CSV table of C-alpha atoms in Angstrom, one decimal:
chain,number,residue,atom,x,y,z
A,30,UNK,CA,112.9,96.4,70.7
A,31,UNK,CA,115.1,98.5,68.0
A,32,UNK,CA,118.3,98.6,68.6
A,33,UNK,CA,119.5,101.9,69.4
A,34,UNK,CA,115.2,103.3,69.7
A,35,UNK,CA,113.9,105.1,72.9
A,36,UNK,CA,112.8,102.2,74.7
A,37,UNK,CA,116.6,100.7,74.4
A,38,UNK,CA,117.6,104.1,75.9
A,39,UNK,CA,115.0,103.6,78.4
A,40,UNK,CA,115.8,100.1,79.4
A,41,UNK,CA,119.6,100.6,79.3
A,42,UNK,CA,119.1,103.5,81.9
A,43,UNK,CA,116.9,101.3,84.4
A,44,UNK,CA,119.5,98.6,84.2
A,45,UNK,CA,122.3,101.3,84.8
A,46,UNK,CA,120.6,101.5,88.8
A,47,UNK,CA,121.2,105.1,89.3
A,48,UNK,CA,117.4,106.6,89.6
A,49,UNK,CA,117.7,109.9,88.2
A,50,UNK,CA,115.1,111.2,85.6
A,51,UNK,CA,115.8,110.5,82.2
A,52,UNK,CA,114.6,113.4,79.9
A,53,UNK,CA,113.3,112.5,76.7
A,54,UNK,CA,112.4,114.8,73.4
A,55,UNK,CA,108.2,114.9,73.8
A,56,UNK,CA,108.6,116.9,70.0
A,57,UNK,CA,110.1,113.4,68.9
A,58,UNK,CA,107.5,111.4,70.3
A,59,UNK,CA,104.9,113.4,68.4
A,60,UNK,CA,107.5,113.3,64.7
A,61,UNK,CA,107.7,109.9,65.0
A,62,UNK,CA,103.9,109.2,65.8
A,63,UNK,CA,101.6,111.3,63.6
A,64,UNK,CA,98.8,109.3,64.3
A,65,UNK,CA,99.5,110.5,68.6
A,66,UNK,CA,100.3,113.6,67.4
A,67,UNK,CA,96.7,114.1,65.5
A,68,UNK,CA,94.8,112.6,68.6
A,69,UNK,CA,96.7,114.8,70.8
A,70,UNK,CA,95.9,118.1,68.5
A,71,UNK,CA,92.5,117.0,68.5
A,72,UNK,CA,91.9,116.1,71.7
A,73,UNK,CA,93.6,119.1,72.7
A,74,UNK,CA,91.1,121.1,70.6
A,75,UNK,CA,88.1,119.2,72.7
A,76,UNK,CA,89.6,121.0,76.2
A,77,UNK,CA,89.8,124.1,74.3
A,78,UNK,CA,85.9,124.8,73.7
A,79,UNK,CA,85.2,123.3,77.2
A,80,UNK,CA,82.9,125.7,79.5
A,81,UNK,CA,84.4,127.3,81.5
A,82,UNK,CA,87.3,127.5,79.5
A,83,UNK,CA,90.3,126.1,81.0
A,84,UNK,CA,94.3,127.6,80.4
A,85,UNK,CA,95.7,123.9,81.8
A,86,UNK,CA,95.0,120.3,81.9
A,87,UNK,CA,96.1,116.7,81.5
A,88,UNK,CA,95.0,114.3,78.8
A,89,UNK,CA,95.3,110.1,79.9
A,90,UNK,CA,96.4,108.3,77.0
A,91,UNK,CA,96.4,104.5,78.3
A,92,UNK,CA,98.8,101.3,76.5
A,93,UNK,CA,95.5,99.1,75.8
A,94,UNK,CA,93.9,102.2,73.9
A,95,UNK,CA,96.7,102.0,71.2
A,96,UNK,CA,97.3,105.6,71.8
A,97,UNK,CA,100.8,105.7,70.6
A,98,UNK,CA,101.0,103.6,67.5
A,99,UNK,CA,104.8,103.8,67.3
A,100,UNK,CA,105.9,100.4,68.6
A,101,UNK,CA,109.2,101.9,70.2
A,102,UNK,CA,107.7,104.5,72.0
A,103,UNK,CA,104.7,102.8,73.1
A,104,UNK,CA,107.5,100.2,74.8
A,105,UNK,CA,109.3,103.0,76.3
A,106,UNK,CA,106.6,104.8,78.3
A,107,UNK,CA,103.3,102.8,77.3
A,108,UNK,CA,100.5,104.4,79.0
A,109,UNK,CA,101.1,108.5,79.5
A,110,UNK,CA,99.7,111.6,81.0
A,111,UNK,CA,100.1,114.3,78.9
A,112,UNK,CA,100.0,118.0,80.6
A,113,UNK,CA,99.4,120.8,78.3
A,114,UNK,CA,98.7,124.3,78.8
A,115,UNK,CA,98.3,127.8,76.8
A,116,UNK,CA,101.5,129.5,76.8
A,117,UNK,CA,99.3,132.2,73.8
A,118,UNK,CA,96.3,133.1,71.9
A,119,UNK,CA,95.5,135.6,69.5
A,120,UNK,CA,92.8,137.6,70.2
A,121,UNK,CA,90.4,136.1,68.0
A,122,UNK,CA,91.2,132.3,69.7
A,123,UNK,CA,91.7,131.3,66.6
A,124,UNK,CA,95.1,129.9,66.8
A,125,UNK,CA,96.5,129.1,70.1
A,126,UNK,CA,99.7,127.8,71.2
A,127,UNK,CA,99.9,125.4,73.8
A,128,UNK,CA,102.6,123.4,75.4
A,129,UNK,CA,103.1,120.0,76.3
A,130,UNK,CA,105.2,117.7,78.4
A,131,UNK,CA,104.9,114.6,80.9
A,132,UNK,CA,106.4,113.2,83.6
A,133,UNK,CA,106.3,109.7,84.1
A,134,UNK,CA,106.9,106.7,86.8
A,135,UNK,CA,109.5,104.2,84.7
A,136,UNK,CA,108.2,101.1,86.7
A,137,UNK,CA,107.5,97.5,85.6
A,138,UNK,CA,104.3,95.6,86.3
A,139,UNK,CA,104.8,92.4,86.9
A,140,UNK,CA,100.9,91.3,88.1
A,141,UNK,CA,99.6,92.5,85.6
A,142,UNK,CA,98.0,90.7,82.8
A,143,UNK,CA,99.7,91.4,79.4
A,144,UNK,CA,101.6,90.1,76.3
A,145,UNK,CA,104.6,91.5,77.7
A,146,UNK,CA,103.6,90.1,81.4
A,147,UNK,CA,107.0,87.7,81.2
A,148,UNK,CA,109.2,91.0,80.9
A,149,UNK,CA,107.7,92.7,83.8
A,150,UNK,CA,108.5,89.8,85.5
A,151,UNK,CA,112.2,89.3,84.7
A,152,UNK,CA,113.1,93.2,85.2
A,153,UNK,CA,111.0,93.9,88.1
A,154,UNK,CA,113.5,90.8,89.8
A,155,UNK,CA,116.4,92.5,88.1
A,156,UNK,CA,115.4,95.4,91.3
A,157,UNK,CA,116.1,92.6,93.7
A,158,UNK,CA,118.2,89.4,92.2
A,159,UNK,CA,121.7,91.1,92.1
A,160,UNK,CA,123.6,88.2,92.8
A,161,UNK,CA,127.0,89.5,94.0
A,162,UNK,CA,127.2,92.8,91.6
A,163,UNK,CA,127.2,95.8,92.8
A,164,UNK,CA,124.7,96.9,90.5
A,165,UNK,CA,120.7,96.8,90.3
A,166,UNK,CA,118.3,98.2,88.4
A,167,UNK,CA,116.2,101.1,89.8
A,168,UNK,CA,113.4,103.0,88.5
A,169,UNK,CA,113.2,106.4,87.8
A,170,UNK,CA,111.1,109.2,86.4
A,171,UNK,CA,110.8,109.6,82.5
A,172,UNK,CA,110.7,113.6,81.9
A,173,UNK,CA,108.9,114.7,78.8
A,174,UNK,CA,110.9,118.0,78.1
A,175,UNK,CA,108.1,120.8,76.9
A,176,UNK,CA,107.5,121.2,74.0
A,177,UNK,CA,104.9,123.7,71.7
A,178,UNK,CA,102.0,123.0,69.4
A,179,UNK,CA,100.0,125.6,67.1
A,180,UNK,CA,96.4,124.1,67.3
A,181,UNK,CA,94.5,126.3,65.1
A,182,UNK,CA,90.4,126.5,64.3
């Protein structure tokens, strides 16, 4: 985990135990990861020429599909929904503008099978083993603040 990254921010704010929703930049999720940020234009271009055309959606982007390539934001949220929809259009439909957000369950998995299964483990007990402090962790809600794409033909 980098030292001072997103999924620091993230972790630090499930071990603070107060359960609020922690916003988080979805316009620096998509700066630091061009390679999401292509897949989500494209794949945002797919639900554009659907019939019947659609003004609103949600895309799945699961962890084991390497969607986010960034290694410190695929360990701060991992698997995501991303909700999009128009916010304009020209005319033409030749450039539309669509915004895009998430909001996300900050929760561990701890039976699940993974690389990582070991770390689930320990902070899903960190929710229960409080040994005398007054303090546990708690999950929250990860808010992905809007943010707006030009996709264009």
């Amino acid at each position: 985990m980098r030292h001072g990254g997103v999924a620091e921010r993230c972790l630090e704010w499930y071990l603070n135990a107060n359960g609020h929703d922690l916003p988080v930049e979805v316009s620096s999720l998509l700066r630091d990861d061009p390679t999401f940020r292509r897949r989500l234009i494209d794949d945002l271009k797919g639900e554009l020429l659907k019939q019947p055309p659609r003004d609103s959606g949600r895309l799945n982007y699961k962890q084991e599909k390497h969607a986010i390539t960034n290694i410190d934001w695929l360990y701060a949220i991992g698997s995501i929904n991303m909700d999009w929809r128009i916010v304009s259009c020209d005319p033409a439909h030749k450039q539309v503008e669509v915004e895009v957000s998430f909001l996300k369950p900050y929760v561990w998995h701890p039976h699940q099978d993974r690389p990582t299964h070991y770390v689930h483990q320990a902070a899903q007990n960190l929710q229960v083993l409080h040994a005398g402090q007054i303090k546990r962790a708690r999950n929250y809600r990860l808010i992905g603040k809007p943010t707006r794409l030009r996709i264009s033909e």
